[in-house]
């Protein structure tokens, strides 16, 4: 298969073609020419504002395989990821069984051989994600786990978090925490504010996130590690107050990083007035003030990555009373477009948050856009708008808050492992 990409701006800091507009010829999954190319091809990709980057890397994807394949399989997950521009996914440990054994890690590795997308394991910190007893983290790291987290569950036990930092430091393995103080968030359904009061719904206060971030940063400071790379990563930061704490910690030189979910830029708690369960997420959609803080955090570099937080849920878990519905949305196919549409950021500044920065946090090898290199590419048209419809969804679950929404920045193609998706 011969594919020609015409007049695309290349975003790849390690490439000699970085920030240059070039034609790219891919033959049977290998980049054979970069420059001005005028020759026939089986497929030609054009656009008004075409960009090419390395394939996106997601730091927070939930797989329902193994355990709940009715909601998502690794095959459908791979299709959704490729349609969204992703070549690599970090799978959270909340599977059944939990990612806490070499067997499950090997299962993900072997499954990757059959799909266009690479599945990477984030192993559990505690057994069954209960926050009580440690997993065999060193063995899991040797088996290929790239990071450690309890995924949807905050590391609520201070001693567990502190000892995990000490345990993982020699291995230079990233510890990820979802910052939410569970007692404050208990029974909460949405952001605590005027809207939750009017709706008569138990709210989750911003303080639940800020307090957990304060605790973790204090423990990180107490540990007094010397490190040029982040050791502690906060997943899905959603509040202005929490982000301010992280910004100050970075200014002090603490080895910390964070990400936000793309959908957090698009909605506020006011959008939940209709009790749409597709808008029920964790962390909850916050206020306009918080969105502005997240936008600023992207601009000033406080935020290291933007994630999909892809969590497929079927009708049995979503089509019910609001307070009974599960938290979570699918996001792989809409993450980049949502970020571009709502962040206010230029494409050149946005793409590294999906490509280089996530890989740097995990100390992965950066793919290269150059001649005679196997293609690991995402091609997008930053000017193209589209209406996201249910029939476009590749996931087995349809719980997207973006159905019917107009988004900007369409993914046109993804190349990886000598395969491509258009």
mmCIF file of C-alpha atoms in Angstrom:
data_model
loop_
_atom_site.group_PDB
_atom_site.id
_atom_site.type_symbol
_atom_site.label_atom_id
_atom_site.label_comp_id
_atom_site.label_asym_id
_atom_site.label_seq_id
_atom_site.Cartn_x
_atom_site.Cartn_y
_atom_site.Cartn_z
ATOM 1 C CA UNK A 1 0.000 0.000 0.000
ATOM 2 C CA UNK A 2 1.347 3.383 -1.081
ATOM 3 C CA UNK A 3 0.042 6.432 0.816
ATOM 4 C CA UNK A 4 1.028 10.019 0.041
ATOM 5 C CA UNK A 5 0.485 12.785 2.605
ATOM 6 C CA UNK A 6 0.531 16.185 0.889
ATOM 7 C CA UNK A 7 1.778 19.483 2.352
ATOM 8 C CA UNK A 8 1.660 18.600 6.036
ATOM 9 C CA UNK A 9 3.426 20.499 8.815
ATOM 10 C CA UNK A 10 5.530 18.039 10.809
ATOM 11 C CA UNK A 11 5.463 18.245 14.624
ATOM 12 C CA UNK A 12 8.231 16.011 16.000
ATOM 13 C CA UNK A 13 10.974 17.710 18.025
ATOM 14 C CA UNK A 14 13.558 15.007 17.285
ATOM 15 C CA UNK A 15 13.008 15.090 13.534
ATOM 16 C CA UNK A 16 15.116 17.159 11.099
ATOM 17 C CA UNK A 17 11.785 18.085 9.509
ATOM 18 C CA UNK A 18 10.264 19.532 12.709
ATOM 19 C CA UNK A 19 7.952 22.520 12.032
ATOM 20 C CA UNK A 20 8.511 22.194 8.264
ATOM 21 C CA UNK A 21 5.808 21.615 5.664
ATOM 22 C CA UNK A 22 6.577 18.500 3.655
ATOM 23 C CA UNK A 23 5.043 15.719 1.575
ATOM 24 C CA UNK A 24 5.452 12.263 3.128
ATOM 25 C CA UNK A 25 5.367 8.995 1.213
ATOM 26 C CA UNK A 26 4.562 5.821 3.174
ATOM 27 C CA UNK A 27 4.959 2.487 1.405
ATOM 28 C CA UNK A 28 3.862 -0.673 3.217
ATOM 29 C CA UNK A 29 4.125 1.042 6.572
ATOM 30 C CA UNK A 30 7.569 2.599 6.054
ATOM 31 C CA UNK A 31 8.344 6.288 5.468
ATOM 32 C CA UNK A 32 10.303 6.200 2.212
ATOM 33 C CA UNK A 33 10.418 9.865 1.195
ATOM 34 C CA UNK A 34 9.976 13.254 2.837
ATOM 35 C CA UNK A 35 10.096 16.426 0.748
ATOM 36 C CA UNK A 36 8.311 17.567 -2.393
ATOM 37 C CA UNK A 37 6.821 14.461 -3.923
ATOM 38 C CA UNK A 38 4.907 14.221 -7.183
ATOM 39 C CA UNK A 39 4.080 10.606 -7.913
ATOM 40 C CA UNK A 40 1.101 8.307 -7.997
ATOM 41 C CA UNK A 41 -0.161 6.617 -4.829
ATOM 42 C CA UNK A 42 -2.957 4.271 -3.812
ATOM 43 C CA UNK A 43 -4.241 6.908 -1.404
ATOM 44 C CA UNK A 44 -3.533 10.636 -1.149
ATOM 45 C CA UNK A 45 -4.249 12.546 2.061
ATOM 46 C CA UNK A 46 -4.877 16.275 1.754
ATOM 47 C CA UNK A 47 -6.264 18.975 4.018
ATOM 48 C CA UNK A 48 -6.644 22.710 4.470
ATOM 49 C CA UNK A 49 -4.401 22.802 7.551
ATOM 50 C CA UNK A 50 -2.652 19.453 7.599
ATOM 51 C CA UNK A 51 -0.360 18.337 10.432
ATOM 52 C CA UNK A 52 1.619 15.151 10.965
ATOM 53 C CA UNK A 53 2.894 14.047 14.364
ATOM 54 C CA UNK A 54 3.967 10.792 15.915
ATOM 55 C CA UNK A 55 1.077 8.620 17.072
ATOM 56 C CA UNK A 56 -0.655 9.870 20.209
ATOM 57 C CA UNK A 57 0.125 8.255 23.579
ATOM 58 C CA UNK A 58 -2.687 8.138 26.153
ATOM 59 C CA UNK A 59 -1.814 8.083 29.847
ATOM 60 C CA UNK A 60 -5.264 7.017 31.056
ATOM 61 C CA UNK A 61 -7.318 4.401 29.240
ATOM 62 C CA UNK A 62 -9.687 1.925 30.888
ATOM 63 C CA UNK A 63 -10.060 -1.434 29.170
ATOM 64 C CA UNK A 64 -12.978 -3.718 29.907
ATOM 65 C CA UNK A 65 -11.006 -6.719 28.705
ATOM 66 C CA UNK A 66 -10.267 -8.843 30.570
ATOM 67 C CA UNK A 67 -13.464 -9.202 32.565
ATOM 68 C CA UNK A 68 -16.228 -7.102 31.011
ATOM 69 C CA UNK A 69 -15.931 -7.636 27.279
ATOM 70 C CA UNK A 70 -19.598 -6.768 26.684
ATOM 71 C CA UNK A 71 -18.636 -3.104 27.189
ATOM 72 C CA UNK A 72 -15.295 -3.116 25.350
ATOM 73 C CA UNK A 73 -12.794 -5.575 23.933
ATOM 74 C CA UNK A 74 -9.163 -4.863 23.202
ATOM 75 C CA UNK A 75 -10.042 -5.125 19.518
ATOM 76 C CA UNK A 76 -12.766 -2.454 19.701
ATOM 77 C CA UNK A 77 -10.535 -0.386 21.979
ATOM 78 C CA UNK A 78 -7.792 -0.514 19.359
ATOM 79 C CA UNK A 79 -10.169 0.596 16.602
ATOM 80 C CA UNK A 80 -11.418 3.539 18.675
ATOM 81 C CA UNK A 81 -7.866 4.525 19.563
ATOM 82 C CA UNK A 82 -6.654 4.407 15.963
ATOM 83 C CA UNK A 83 -9.614 6.526 14.838
ATOM 84 C CA UNK A 84 -8.636 9.050 17.506
ATOM 85 C CA UNK A 85 -5.002 9.227 16.412
ATOM 86 C CA UNK A 86 -3.516 6.973 19.110
ATOM 87 C CA UNK A 87 -0.781 4.402 18.602
ATOM 88 C CA UNK A 88 -0.130 3.714 22.309
ATOM 89 C CA UNK A 89 -2.376 3.356 25.359
ATOM 90 C CA UNK A 90 -1.504 3.084 29.045
ATOM 91 C CA UNK A 91 -4.131 0.698 30.415
ATOM 92 C CA UNK A 92 -5.346 1.376 33.955
ATOM 93 C CA UNK A 93 -5.294 -1.600 36.355
ATOM 94 C CA UNK A 94 -9.060 -1.694 37.046
ATOM 95 C CA UNK A 95 -9.674 -4.808 34.969
ATOM 96 C CA UNK A 96 -10.950 -8.206 36.098
ATOM 97 C CA UNK A 97 -8.563 -9.639 37.102
ATOM 98 C CA UNK A 98 -6.730 -6.525 38.231
ATOM 99 C CA UNK A 99 -3.384 -5.767 36.571
ATOM 100 C CA UNK A 100 -1.345 -7.041 39.506
ATOM 101 C CA UNK A 101 0.279 -10.140 38.041
ATOM 102 C CA UNK A 102 2.753 -10.929 35.295
ATOM 103 C CA UNK A 103 0.066 -12.963 33.583
ATOM 104 C CA UNK A 104 -2.232 -9.991 32.944
ATOM 105 C CA UNK A 105 0.693 -7.842 31.783
ATOM 106 C CA UNK A 106 1.731 -10.551 29.345
ATOM 107 C CA UNK A 107 -1.875 -10.859 28.184
ATOM 108 C CA UNK A 108 -1.843 -7.166 27.212
ATOM 109 C CA UNK A 109 1.544 -7.514 25.538
ATOM 110 C CA UNK A 110 0.441 -10.513 23.493
ATOM 111 C CA UNK A 111 -2.835 -8.811 22.548
ATOM 112 C CA UNK A 112 -0.846 -5.865 21.207
ATOM 113 C CA UNK A 113 0.691 -8.159 18.594
ATOM 114 C CA UNK A 114 -2.739 -8.545 16.994
ATOM 115 C CA UNK A 115 -3.787 -4.876 16.892
ATOM 116 C CA UNK A 116 -2.591 -1.614 15.409
ATOM 117 C CA UNK A 117 -2.324 -0.047 18.869
ATOM 118 C CA UNK A 118 0.255 -0.869 21.552
ATOM 119 C CA UNK A 119 -1.188 -1.673 24.991
ATOM 120 C CA UNK A 120 1.021 -0.762 27.957
ATOM 121 C CA UNK A 121 0.253 -1.780 31.520
ATOM 122 C CA UNK A 122 -0.118 0.510 34.510
ATOM 123 C CA UNK A 123 -0.016 -1.959 37.375
ATOM 124 C CA UNK A 124 -1.899 -1.681 40.645
ATOM 125 C CA UNK A 125 -0.178 -0.231 43.696
ATOM 126 C CA UNK A 126 -2.362 -2.191 46.115
ATOM 127 C CA UNK A 127 -3.949 -5.606 45.871
ATOM 128 C CA UNK A 128 -7.307 -5.407 44.092
ATOM 129 C CA UNK A 129 -7.008 -1.597 44.228
ATOM 130 C CA UNK A 130 -8.278 -1.641 47.803
ATOM 131 C CA UNK A 131 -5.567 0.595 49.245
ATOM 132 C CA UNK A 132 -4.604 -1.889 51.955
ATOM 133 C CA UNK A 133 -1.718 -4.171 50.908
ATOM 134 C CA UNK A 134 1.078 -3.697 48.376
ATOM 135 C CA UNK A 135 1.356 -5.587 45.129
ATOM 136 C CA UNK A 136 4.739 -6.997 44.062
ATOM 137 C CA UNK A 137 5.676 -3.746 42.343
ATOM 138 C CA UNK A 138 9.292 -4.602 41.561
ATOM 139 C CA UNK A 139 8.308 -7.868 39.893
ATOM 140 C CA UNK A 140 5.558 -6.110 37.971
ATOM 141 C CA UNK A 141 8.007 -3.450 36.818
ATOM 142 C CA UNK A 142 10.371 -6.176 35.621
ATOM 143 C CA UNK A 143 7.442 -7.737 33.756
ATOM 144 C CA UNK A 144 6.850 -4.516 31.850
ATOM 145 C CA UNK A 145 4.571 -2.250 33.917
ATOM 146 C CA UNK A 146 5.358 1.344 32.920
ATOM 147 C CA UNK A 147 3.665 3.043 35.878
ATOM 148 C CA UNK A 148 1.820 2.284 39.105
ATOM 149 C CA UNK A 149 -1.613 3.484 40.166
ATOM 150 C CA UNK A 150 -4.900 2.285 41.588
ATOM 151 C CA UNK A 151 -6.638 3.877 38.593
ATOM 152 C CA UNK A 152 -10.126 4.991 39.558
ATOM 153 C CA UNK A 153 -9.298 4.592 43.256
ATOM 154 C CA UNK A 154 -7.336 7.299 45.079
ATOM 155 C CA UNK A 155 -4.370 6.174 47.154
ATOM 156 C CA UNK A 156 -6.130 7.221 50.351
ATOM 157 C CA UNK A 157 -3.661 5.634 52.779
ATOM 158 C CA UNK A 158 -0.837 8.114 53.466
ATOM 159 C CA UNK A 159 1.561 5.394 54.557
ATOM 160 C CA UNK A 160 0.899 3.430 51.366
ATOM 161 C CA UNK A 161 1.588 6.472 49.195
ATOM 162 C CA UNK A 162 4.755 7.448 51.066
ATOM 163 C CA UNK A 163 6.194 3.932 51.042
ATOM 164 C CA UNK A 164 5.287 3.539 47.368
ATOM 165 C CA UNK A 165 7.337 6.625 46.567
ATOM 166 C CA UNK A 166 10.268 5.155 48.484
ATOM 167 C CA UNK A 167 9.801 1.741 46.893
ATOM 168 C CA UNK A 168 9.593 2.983 43.303
ATOM 169 C CA UNK A 169 12.290 5.665 43.478
ATOM 170 C CA UNK A 170 15.228 3.279 42.817
ATOM 171 C CA UNK A 171 13.340 1.896 39.827
ATOM 172 C CA UNK A 172 12.528 5.378 38.507
ATOM 173 C CA UNK A 173 8.957 4.203 38.000
ATOM 174 C CA UNK A 174 6.165 6.773 37.926
ATOM 175 C CA UNK A 175 3.587 6.710 40.710
ATOM 176 C CA UNK A 176 0.200 8.043 39.560
ATOM 177 C CA UNK A 177 -2.589 9.110 41.886
ATOM 178 C CA UNK A 178 -6.141 10.213 41.220
ATOM 179 C CA UNK A 179 -6.362 13.112 43.711
ATOM 180 C CA UNK A 180 -9.628 12.920 45.610
ATOM 181 C CA UNK A 181 -10.124 12.653 49.360
ATOM 182 C CA UNK A 182 -12.658 9.799 49.479
ATOM 183 C CA UNK A 183 -14.460 10.786 52.677
ATOM 184 C CA UNK A 184 -15.203 14.282 51.352
ATOM 185 C CA UNK A 185 -16.314 12.906 47.994
ATOM 186 C CA UNK A 186 -18.447 10.097 49.447
ATOM 187 C CA UNK A 187 -21.893 9.798 47.827
ATOM 188 C CA UNK A 188 -21.135 12.828 45.625
ATOM 189 C CA UNK A 189 -22.652 12.852 42.151
ATOM 190 C CA UNK A 190 -21.364 16.106 40.634
ATOM 191 C CA UNK A 191 -19.416 19.267 41.471
ATOM 192 C CA UNK A 192 -20.569 20.940 44.665
ATOM 193 C CA UNK A 193 -21.945 24.373 43.853
ATOM 194 C CA UNK A 194 -25.058 26.356 43.078
ATOM 195 C CA UNK A 195 -26.156 23.897 40.382
ATOM 196 C CA UNK A 196 -25.895 20.836 42.627
ATOM 197 C CA UNK A 197 -27.903 22.682 45.272
ATOM 198 C CA UNK A 198 -30.648 23.580 42.777
ATOM 199 C CA UNK A 199 -30.712 19.991 41.510
ATOM 200 C CA UNK A 200 -30.862 18.562 45.027
ATOM 201 C CA UNK A 201 -27.821 16.416 44.297
ATOM 202 C CA UNK A 202 -24.960 15.624 46.653
ATOM 203 C CA UNK A 203 -21.882 17.511 45.482
ATOM 204 C CA UNK A 204 -18.157 16.754 45.428
ATOM 205 C CA UNK A 205 -16.308 19.841 46.698
ATOM 206 C CA UNK A 206 -13.161 21.178 45.058
ATOM 207 C CA UNK A 207 -11.512 20.781 48.446
ATOM 208 C CA UNK A 208 -11.632 16.985 48.037
ATOM 209 C CA UNK A 209 -9.106 17.318 45.217
ATOM 210 C CA UNK A 210 -7.029 20.096 46.745
ATOM 211 C CA UNK A 211 -6.615 18.351 50.119
ATOM 212 C CA UNK A 212 -5.352 15.163 48.483
ATOM 213 C CA UNK A 213 -2.904 17.143 46.345
ATOM 214 C CA UNK A 214 -1.694 19.027 49.441
ATOM 215 C CA UNK A 215 -1.147 15.753 51.298
ATOM 216 C CA UNK A 216 0.697 14.086 48.445
ATOM 217 C CA UNK A 217 2.947 17.064 47.828
ATOM 218 C CA UNK A 218 3.799 17.280 51.507
ATOM 219 C CA UNK A 219 4.749 13.589 51.540
ATOM 220 C CA UNK A 220 6.805 14.038 48.371
ATOM 221 C CA UNK A 221 8.608 16.973 49.952
ATOM 222 C CA UNK A 222 9.157 14.948 53.141
ATOM 223 C CA UNK A 223 10.669 12.094 51.112
ATOM 224 C CA UNK A 224 13.286 14.578 49.857
ATOM 225 C CA UNK A 225 14.198 12.739 46.667
ATOM 226 C CA UNK A 226 16.632 14.167 44.144
ATOM 227 C CA UNK A 227 15.256 13.521 40.700
ATOM 228 C CA UNK A 228 15.345 15.257 37.341
ATOM 229 C CA UNK A 229 12.185 13.471 36.271
ATOM 230 C CA UNK A 230 8.733 13.396 37.899
ATOM 231 C CA UNK A 231 8.212 10.718 40.518
ATOM 232 C CA UNK A 232 4.602 11.554 41.387
ATOM 233 C CA UNK A 233 1.920 12.216 38.787
ATOM 234 C CA UNK A 234 -1.568 13.569 39.434
ATOM 235 C CA UNK A 235 -4.205 12.156 37.075
ATOM 236 C CA UNK A 236 -7.202 14.196 35.884
ATOM 237 C CA UNK A 237 -6.695 17.417 37.814
ATOM 238 C CA UNK A 238 -9.901 19.449 37.546
ATOM 239 C CA UNK A 239 -9.803 22.423 39.933
ATOM 240 C CA UNK A 240 -8.140 25.821 39.927
ATOM 241 C CA UNK A 241 -7.053 25.365 43.541
ATOM 242 C CA UNK A 242 -5.503 21.954 42.937
ATOM 243 C CA UNK A 243 -3.636 23.159 39.864
ATOM 244 C CA UNK A 244 -2.312 26.170 41.775
ATOM 245 C CA UNK A 245 -0.800 23.809 44.353
ATOM 246 C CA UNK A 246 0.925 21.800 41.638
ATOM 247 C CA UNK A 247 2.249 24.958 39.966
ATOM 248 C CA UNK A 248 3.841 26.122 43.221
ATOM 249 C CA UNK A 249 5.316 22.659 43.812
ATOM 250 C CA UNK A 250 6.936 22.687 40.382
ATOM 251 C CA UNK A 251 8.345 26.152 41.038
ATOM 252 C CA UNK A 252 9.909 24.758 44.231
ATOM 253 C CA UNK A 253 11.522 21.998 42.196
ATOM 254 C CA UNK A 254 9.474 19.041 43.417
ATOM 255 C CA UNK A 255 9.503 16.099 40.969
ATOM 256 C CA UNK A 256 5.807 16.219 40.140
ATOM 257 C CA UNK A 257 3.670 16.195 36.997
ATOM 258 C CA UNK A 258 -0.027 16.171 36.127
ATOM 259 C CA UNK A 259 -2.568 15.714 33.387
ATOM 260 C CA UNK A 260 -6.137 16.740 32.661
ATOM 261 C CA UNK A 261 -8.897 14.955 30.773
ATOM 262 C CA UNK A 262 -9.764 16.593 27.449
ATOM 263 C CA UNK A 263 -13.483 16.639 28.227
ATOM 264 C CA UNK A 264 -12.881 18.766 31.329
ATOM 265 C CA UNK A 265 -12.277 21.715 28.997
ATOM 266 C CA UNK A 266 -15.665 21.374 27.323
ATOM 267 C CA UNK A 267 -18.349 21.229 30.033
ATOM 268 C CA UNK A 268 -19.219 22.788 33.383
ATOM 269 C CA UNK A 269 -21.474 21.650 36.204
ATOM 270 C CA UNK A 270 -24.218 23.867 34.750
ATOM 271 C CA UNK A 271 -24.492 21.475 31.797
ATOM 272 C CA UNK A 272 -25.783 18.739 34.119
ATOM 273 C CA UNK A 273 -29.114 20.452 34.701
ATOM 274 C CA UNK A 274 -30.863 17.917 32.481
ATOM 275 C CA UNK A 275 -29.488 14.947 34.476
ATOM 276 C CA UNK A 276 -27.734 13.556 31.382
ATOM 277 C CA UNK A 277 -25.742 10.590 32.701
ATOM 278 C CA UNK A 278 -23.267 10.899 29.808
ATOM 279 C CA UNK A 279 -22.083 14.013 31.639
ATOM 280 C CA UNK A 280 -21.467 12.137 34.872
ATOM 281 C CA UNK A 281 -17.700 11.883 35.155
ATOM 282 C CA UNK A 282 -15.040 11.578 37.839
ATOM 283 C CA UNK A 283 -13.666 14.090 38.589
ATOM 284 C CA UNK A 284 -16.912 15.963 37.950
ATOM 285 C CA UNK A 285 -17.270 18.846 35.555
ATOM 286 C CA UNK A 286 -16.411 21.950 37.538
ATOM 287 C CA UNK A 287 -17.027 25.697 37.076
ATOM 288 C CA UNK A 288 -16.129 28.185 34.345
ATOM 289 C CA UNK A 289 -13.425 29.513 36.664
ATOM 290 C CA UNK A 290 -11.870 26.063 36.831
ATOM 291 C CA UNK A 291 -11.905 25.693 33.038
ATOM 292 C CA UNK A 292 -10.073 29.012 32.696
ATOM 293 C CA UNK A 293 -7.498 27.784 35.203
ATOM 294 C CA UNK A 294 -6.999 24.572 33.201
ATOM 295 C CA UNK A 295 -6.538 26.590 30.002
ATOM 296 C CA UNK A 296 -3.927 28.720 31.744
ATOM 297 C CA UNK A 297 -2.244 25.585 33.118
ATOM 298 C CA UNK A 298 -1.853 24.231 29.593
ATOM 299 C CA UNK A 299 -0.440 27.519 28.340
ATOM 300 C CA UNK A 300 2.138 27.955 31.116
ATOM 301 C CA UNK A 301 3.282 24.322 31.143
ATOM 302 C CA UNK A 302 1.898 23.343 34.538
ATOM 303 C CA UNK A 303 -0.131 20.629 32.819
ATOM 304 C CA UNK A 304 2.134 17.986 31.291
ATOM 305 C CA UNK A 305 -0.353 15.949 29.272
ATOM 306 C CA UNK A 306 -3.954 15.741 28.109
ATOM 307 C CA UNK A 307 -5.611 12.330 28.452
ATOM 308 C CA UNK A 308 -8.732 10.703 27.069
ATOM 309 C CA UNK A 309 -9.833 9.121 30.390
ATOM 310 C CA UNK A 310 -11.637 6.651 28.115
ATOM 311 C CA UNK A 311 -14.005 4.554 30.243
ATOM 312 C CA UNK A 312 -16.613 2.616 28.227
ATOM 313 C CA UNK A 313 -19.899 1.852 29.982
ATOM 314 C CA UNK A 314 -22.972 0.177 28.524
ATOM 315 C CA UNK A 315 -26.659 1.031 28.863
ATOM 316 C CA UNK A 316 -27.017 -1.026 32.041
ATOM 317 C CA UNK A 317 -24.502 1.256 33.761
ATOM 318 C CA UNK A 318 -25.544 4.586 32.234
ATOM 319 C CA UNK A 319 -29.227 4.516 31.253
ATOM 320 C CA UNK A 320 -30.664 4.851 34.750
ATOM 321 C CA UNK A 321 -31.371 7.420 37.461
ATOM 322 C CA UNK A 322 -28.551 9.950 37.703
ATOM 323 C CA UNK A 323 -27.501 9.031 41.226
ATOM 324 C CA UNK A 324 -27.304 5.320 40.310
ATOM 325 C CA UNK A 325 -25.399 5.716 37.030
ATOM 326 C CA UNK A 326 -21.662 4.988 36.898
ATOM 327 C CA UNK A 327 -19.039 7.688 36.383
ATOM 328 C CA UNK A 328 -17.228 7.716 33.052
ATOM 329 C CA UNK A 329 -17.231 8.608 29.363
ATOM 330 C CA UNK A 330 -15.535 7.308 26.241
ATOM 331 C CA UNK A 331 -12.951 9.742 24.928
ATOM 332 C CA UNK A 332 -10.353 8.263 22.586
ATOM 333 C CA UNK A 333 -12.040 9.421 19.388
ATOM 334 C CA UNK A 334 -12.783 12.934 20.626
ATOM 335 C CA UNK A 335 -9.880 13.817 22.950
ATOM 336 C CA UNK A 336 -7.738 15.759 20.498
ATOM 337 C CA UNK A 337 -10.638 17.538 18.818
ATOM 338 C CA UNK A 338 -12.126 18.483 22.191
ATOM 339 C CA UNK A 339 -8.776 19.853 23.364
ATOM 340 C CA UNK A 340 -8.295 21.851 20.165
ATOM 341 C CA UNK A 341 -11.870 23.143 20.176
ATOM 342 C CA UNK A 342 -11.947 24.237 23.808
ATOM 343 C CA UNK A 343 -8.359 24.868 24.965
ATOM 344 C CA UNK A 344 -7.622 27.967 22.902
ATOM 345 C CA UNK A 345 -4.155 26.528 22.232
ATOM 346 C CA UNK A 346 -2.347 26.506 18.893
ATOM 347 C CA UNK A 347 -1.923 23.092 17.262
ATOM 348 C CA UNK A 348 1.881 23.226 17.482
ATOM 349 C CA UNK A 349 1.654 23.674 21.259
ATOM 350 C CA UNK A 350 -1.153 21.158 21.760
ATOM 351 C CA UNK A 351 0.250 18.144 19.916
ATOM 352 C CA UNK A 352 3.246 17.556 22.269
ATOM 353 C CA UNK A 353 0.779 17.075 25.142
ATOM 354 C CA UNK A 354 -0.536 14.050 23.239
ATOM 355 C CA UNK A 355 2.792 12.732 21.923
ATOM 356 C CA UNK A 356 6.190 13.641 23.352
ATOM 357 C CA UNK A 357 5.294 14.637 26.907
ATOM 358 C CA UNK A 358 3.347 11.456 27.839
ATOM 359 C CA UNK A 359 6.185 9.293 26.517
ATOM 360 C CA UNK A 360 8.769 11.351 28.397
ATOM 361 C CA UNK A 361 6.872 10.838 31.644
ATOM 362 C CA UNK A 362 7.039 7.078 31.129
ATOM 363 C CA UNK A 363 10.619 7.184 29.798
ATOM 364 C CA UNK A 364 9.531 5.608 26.528
ATOM 365 C CA UNK A 365 11.506 5.865 23.303
ATOM 366 C CA UNK A 366 10.238 8.700 21.138
ATOM 367 C CA UNK A 367 9.205 7.667 17.600
ATOM 368 C CA UNK A 368 10.922 9.599 14.815
ATOM 369 C CA UNK A 369 9.509 11.075 11.639
ATOM 370 C CA UNK A 370 12.263 10.525 9.088
ATOM 371 C CA UNK A 371 13.003 8.582 5.930
ATOM 372 C CA UNK A 372 13.521 4.811 6.121
ATOM 373 C CA UNK A 373 11.727 4.624 9.456
ATOM 374 C CA UNK A 374 8.658 2.517 10.198
ATOM 375 C CA UNK A 375 5.699 4.900 10.230
ATOM 376 C CA UNK A 376 4.283 5.846 13.614
ATOM 377 C CA UNK A 377 2.145 8.781 12.531
ATOM 378 C CA UNK A 378 -1.023 10.719 13.206
ATOM 379 C CA UNK A 379 -2.369 12.887 10.398
ATOM 380 C CA UNK A 380 -4.929 15.573 11.201
ATOM 381 C CA UNK A 381 -6.604 18.555 9.603
ATOM 382 C CA UNK A 382 -6.756 21.313 12.209
ATOM 383 C CA UNK A 383 -9.176 23.359 10.110
ATOM 384 C CA UNK A 384 -11.756 20.635 9.494
ATOM 385 C CA UNK A 385 -14.870 20.657 11.657
ATOM 386 C CA UNK A 386 -17.248 17.740 12.096
ATOM 387 C CA UNK A 387 -20.348 16.690 14.006
ATOM 388 C CA UNK A 388 -19.575 13.704 16.213
ATOM 389 C CA UNK A 389 -22.372 11.160 15.768
ATOM 390 C CA UNK A 390 -23.139 7.852 17.435
ATOM 391 C CA UNK A 391 -22.558 5.880 14.245
ATOM 392 C CA UNK A 392 -18.948 7.149 14.214
ATOM 393 C CA UNK A 393 -18.205 5.448 17.545
ATOM 394 C CA UNK A 394 -15.908 2.415 17.278
ATOM 395 C CA UNK A 395 -16.180 1.500 20.963
ATOM 396 C CA UNK A 396 -18.757 -1.111 21.957
ATOM 397 C CA UNK A 397 -20.133 1.450 24.456
ATOM 398 C CA UNK A 398 -21.661 4.767 23.396
ATOM 399 C CA UNK A 399 -21.357 6.893 26.546
ATOM 400 C CA UNK A 400 -19.990 10.051 24.954
ATOM 401 C CA UNK A 401 -20.993 13.591 25.986
ATOM 402 C CA UNK A 402 -19.930 14.846 22.531
ATOM 403 C CA UNK A 403 -22.630 13.111 20.462
ATOM 404 C CA UNK A 404 -24.226 15.839 18.347
ATOM 405 C CA UNK A 405 -21.486 18.368 19.158
ATOM 406 C CA UNK A 406 -19.436 20.183 16.528
ATOM 407 C CA UNK A 407 -15.696 19.753 17.033
ATOM 408 C CA UNK A 408 -12.643 21.118 15.249
ATOM 409 C CA UNK A 409 -9.563 19.136 14.290
ATOM 410 C CA UNK A 410 -10.330 15.891 12.479
ATOM 411 C CA UNK A 411 -7.995 12.896 12.616
ATOM 412 C CA UNK A 412 -7.516 11.728 9.024
ATOM 413 C CA UNK A 413 -5.145 8.788 9.465
ATOM 414 C CA UNK A 414 -3.092 6.815 11.975
ATOM 415 C CA UNK A 415 -0.077 4.679 11.053
ATOM 416 C CA UNK A 416 1.584 2.128 13.344
ATOM 417 C CA UNK A 417 3.147 -1.332 13.059
ATOM 418 C CA UNK A 418 2.896 -1.252 9.268
ATOM 419 C CA UNK A 419 -0.871 -0.812 9.561
ATOM 420 C CA UNK A 420 -2.934 2.284 9.012
ATOM 421 C CA UNK A 421 -6.462 3.529 9.703
ATOM 422 C CA UNK A 422 -8.152 6.203 7.599
#
